[in-house]
């Protein structure tokens, strides 16, 4: 009986750690996406301010 409780506790701990890891990874990915969006917006604003036109692809190559 005690062994079963220890196993259940271990499984719960692993699941909790995995959940925290996935949430952290998800938040990091969202922040990177936000930074990329801001960079594209700034590039588009620069092109427009220069009087040029763009086709929506203003990423640096």
CSV table of N, CA and C in Angstrom, one decimal:
chain,number,residue,atom,x,y,z
A,1,UNK,N,0.8,-1.2,0.0
A,1,UNK,CA,0.0,0.0,0.0
A,1,UNK,C,0.9,1.3,0.0
A,2,UNK,N,1.9,1.2,0.8
A,2,UNK,CA,2.8,2.4,0.9
A,2,UNK,C,3.5,2.6,-0.4
A,3,UNK,N,3.9,1.5,-1.1
A,3,UNK,CA,4.6,1.6,-2.3
A,3,UNK,C,3.7,2.2,-3.4
A,4,UNK,N,2.4,1.8,-3.4
A,4,UNK,CA,1.5,2.4,-4.3
A,4,UNK,C,1.4,3.9,-4.2
A,5,UNK,N,1.3,4.4,-2.9
A,5,UNK,CA,1.3,5.8,-2.7
A,5,UNK,C,2.5,6.5,-3.1
A,6,UNK,N,3.7,5.9,-2.9
A,6,UNK,CA,4.9,6.5,-3.4
A,6,UNK,C,5.0,6.6,-4.9
A,7,UNK,N,4.5,5.5,-5.6
A,7,UNK,CA,4.5,5.6,-7.0
A,7,UNK,C,3.5,6.6,-7.5
A,8,UNK,N,2.4,6.7,-6.9
A,8,UNK,CA,1.4,7.8,-7.3
A,8,UNK,C,1.9,9.2,-7.1
A,9,UNK,N,2.6,9.3,-6.0
A,9,UNK,CA,3.2,10.6,-5.7
A,9,UNK,C,4.3,11.0,-6.7
A,10,UNK,N,5.1,10.0,-7.1
A,10,UNK,CA,6.2,10.2,-8.0
A,10,UNK,C,5.6,10.5,-9.4
A,11,UNK,N,4.5,9.9,-9.8
A,11,UNK,CA,3.9,10.1,-11.1
A,11,UNK,C,3.3,11.5,-11.1
A,12,UNK,N,2.7,11.9,-10.0
A,12,UNK,CA,2.1,13.3,-9.9
A,12,UNK,C,3.2,14.3,-9.9
A,13,UNK,N,4.3,14.1,-9.3
A,13,UNK,CA,5.4,15.0,-9.3
A,13,UNK,C,6.0,15.2,-10.7
A,14,UNK,N,6.1,14.1,-11.5
A,14,UNK,CA,6.6,14.1,-12.8
A,14,UNK,C,5.6,14.9,-13.7
A,15,UNK,N,4.4,14.7,-13.6
A,15,UNK,CA,3.4,15.4,-14.4
A,15,UNK,C,3.4,16.9,-14.0
A,16,UNK,N,3.5,17.2,-12.8
A,16,UNK,CA,3.6,18.6,-12.4
A,16,UNK,C,4.8,19.3,-13.0
A,17,UNK,N,5.9,18.7,-12.9
A,17,UNK,CA,7.2,19.2,-13.5
A,17,UNK,C,7.0,19.4,-15.0
A,18,UNK,N,6.5,18.4,-15.6
A,18,UNK,CA,6.3,18.4,-17.1
A,18,UNK,C,5.3,19.6,-17.5
A,19,UNK,N,4.3,19.8,-16.7
A,19,UNK,CA,3.3,20.9,-17.0
A,19,UNK,C,4.0,22.2,-16.9
A,20,UNK,N,4.8,22.4,-15.8
A,20,UNK,CA,5.5,23.7,-15.6
A,20,UNK,C,6.5,23.9,-16.8
A,21,UNK,N,7.2,22.8,-17.2
A,21,UNK,CA,8.1,23.0,-18.3
A,21,UNK,C,7.4,23.4,-19.6
A,22,UNK,N,6.3,22.7,-19.9
A,22,UNK,CA,5.5,23.0,-21.1
A,22,UNK,C,5.0,24.5,-21.1
A,23,UNK,N,4.5,24.9,-19.9
A,23,UNK,CA,4.0,26.3,-19.8
A,23,UNK,C,5.1,27.3,-20.0
A,24,UNK,N,6.3,27.0,-19.5
A,24,UNK,CA,7.4,27.9,-19.6
A,24,UNK,C,7.8,28.0,-21.1
A,25,UNK,N,7.9,26.8,-21.7
A,25,UNK,CA,8.2,26.7,-23.2
A,25,UNK,C,7.2,27.5,-24.0
A,26,UNK,N,5.9,27.3,-23.7
A,26,UNK,CA,4.9,28.0,-24.4
A,26,UNK,C,5.0,29.5,-24.3
A,27,UNK,N,5.3,30.0,-23.1
A,27,UNK,CA,5.4,31.4,-22.9
A,27,UNK,C,6.6,32.0,-23.6
A,28,UNK,N,7.7,31.3,-23.6
A,28,UNK,CA,8.9,31.7,-24.3
A,28,UNK,C,8.7,31.8,-25.8
A,29,UNK,N,8.0,30.8,-26.4
A,29,UNK,CA,7.6,30.8,-27.8
A,29,UNK,C,6.7,32.0,-28.1
A,30,UNK,N,5.8,32.3,-27.2
A,30,UNK,CA,4.9,33.5,-27.5
A,30,UNK,C,5.7,34.8,-27.5
A,31,UNK,N,6.6,34.9,-26.5
A,31,UNK,CA,7.5,36.1,-26.5
A,31,UNK,C,8.3,36.3,-27.7
A,32,UNK,N,8.9,35.2,-28.2
A,32,UNK,CA,9.7,35.3,-29.5
A,32,UNK,C,8.8,35.7,-30.7
A,33,UNK,N,7.6,35.2,-30.7
A,33,UNK,CA,6.6,35.5,-31.8
A,33,UNK,C,6.3,37.0,-31.7
A,34,UNK,N,6.1,37.5,-30.5
A,34,UNK,CA,5.8,38.9,-30.3
A,34,UNK,C,6.9,39.8,-30.8
A,35,UNK,N,8.2,39.4,-30.4
A,35,UNK,CA,9.3,40.2,-30.9
A,35,UNK,C,9.4,40.2,-32.4
A,36,UNK,N,9.2,39.1,-33.0
A,36,UNK,CA,9.2,39.0,-34.5
A,36,UNK,C,8.2,39.9,-35.1
A,37,UNK,N,7.0,39.9,-34.5
A,37,UNK,CA,5.9,40.8,-35.0
A,37,UNK,C,6.3,42.2,-34.9
A,38,UNK,N,6.9,42.6,-33.8
A,38,UNK,CA,7.3,44.0,-33.6
A,38,UNK,C,8.4,44.4,-34.7
A,39,UNK,N,9.3,43.5,-34.9
A,39,UNK,CA,10.4,43.7,-35.9
A,39,UNK,C,9.8,43.9,-37.3
A,40,UNK,N,8.8,43.0,-37.6
A,40,UNK,CA,8.2,43.2,-39.0
A,40,UNK,C,7.4,44.5,-39.1
A,41,UNK,N,6.7,44.9,-38.0
A,41,UNK,CA,6.0,46.1,-38.0
A,41,UNK,C,7.0,47.3,-38.2
A,42,UNK,N,8.1,47.3,-37.5
A,42,UNK,CA,9.0,48.4,-37.6
A,42,UNK,C,9.6,48.5,-39.0
A,43,UNK,N,9.9,47.3,-39.6
A,43,UNK,CA,10.4,47.3,-40.9
A,43,UNK,C,9.4,47.8,-41.9
A,44,UNK,N,8.2,47.5,-41.7
A,44,UNK,CA,7.1,48.0,-42.6
A,44,UNK,C,6.9,49.5,-42.5
A,45,UNK,N,7.0,50.0,-41.2
A,45,UNK,CA,6.9,51.4,-41.0
A,45,UNK,C,8.0,52.2,-41.6
A,46,UNK,N,9.2,51.6,-41.6
A,46,UNK,CA,10.4,52.2,-42.2
A,46,UNK,C,10.2,52.3,-43.7
A,47,UNK,N,9.8,51.2,-44.3
A,47,UNK,CA,9.6,51.2,-45.8
A,47,UNK,C,8.6,52.2,-46.2
A,48,UNK,N,7.5,52.3,-45.4
A,48,UNK,CA,6.4,53.3,-45.7
A,48,UNK,C,6.9,54.7,-45.5
A,49,UNK,N,7.7,54.9,-44.5
A,49,UNK,CA,8.2,56.3,-44.2
A,49,UNK,C,9.2,56.7,-45.3
A,50,UNK,N,9.9,55.8,-45.9
A,50,UNK,CA,10.8,56.1,-47.0
A,50,UNK,C,10.1,56.3,-48.3
A,51,UNK,N,8.8,56.2,-48.3
A,51,UNK,CA,8.0,56.4,-49.5
A,51,UNK,C,7.9,55.2,-50.4
A,52,UNK,N,8.5,54.1,-50.0
A,52,UNK,CA,8.5,52.9,-50.8
A,52,UNK,C,7.3,52.1,-50.6
A,53,UNK,N,7.1,51.1,-51.4
A,53,UNK,CA,6.0,50.2,-51.3
A,53,UNK,C,6.6,48.8,-50.9
A,54,UNK,N,5.8,48.1,-50.3
A,54,UNK,CA,6.2,46.7,-49.9
A,54,UNK,C,5.1,45.8,-50.2
A,55,UNK,N,5.5,44.5,-50.3
A,55,UNK,CA,4.5,43.5,-50.6
A,55,UNK,C,4.1,42.7,-49.4
A,56,UNK,N,4.4,43.2,-48.2
A,56,UNK,CA,4.1,42.5,-47.0
A,56,UNK,C,5.3,41.7,-46.5
A,57,UNK,N,6.2,41.4,-47.3
A,57,UNK,CA,7.4,40.7,-46.9
A,57,UNK,C,8.6,41.7,-46.7
A,58,UNK,N,8.7,42.2,-45.5
A,58,UNK,CA,9.7,43.2,-45.2
A,58,UNK,C,10.8,42.6,-44.3
A,59,UNK,N,10.9,41.3,-44.3
A,59,UNK,CA,11.9,40.7,-43.4
A,59,UNK,C,13.3,40.9,-44.1
A,60,UNK,N,14.3,41.0,-43.3
A,60,UNK,CA,15.6,41.1,-43.8
A,60,UNK,C,16.1,39.8,-44.3
A,61,UNK,N,16.9,39.9,-45.4
A,61,UNK,CA,17.4,38.7,-46.0
A,61,UNK,C,18.9,38.7,-46.0
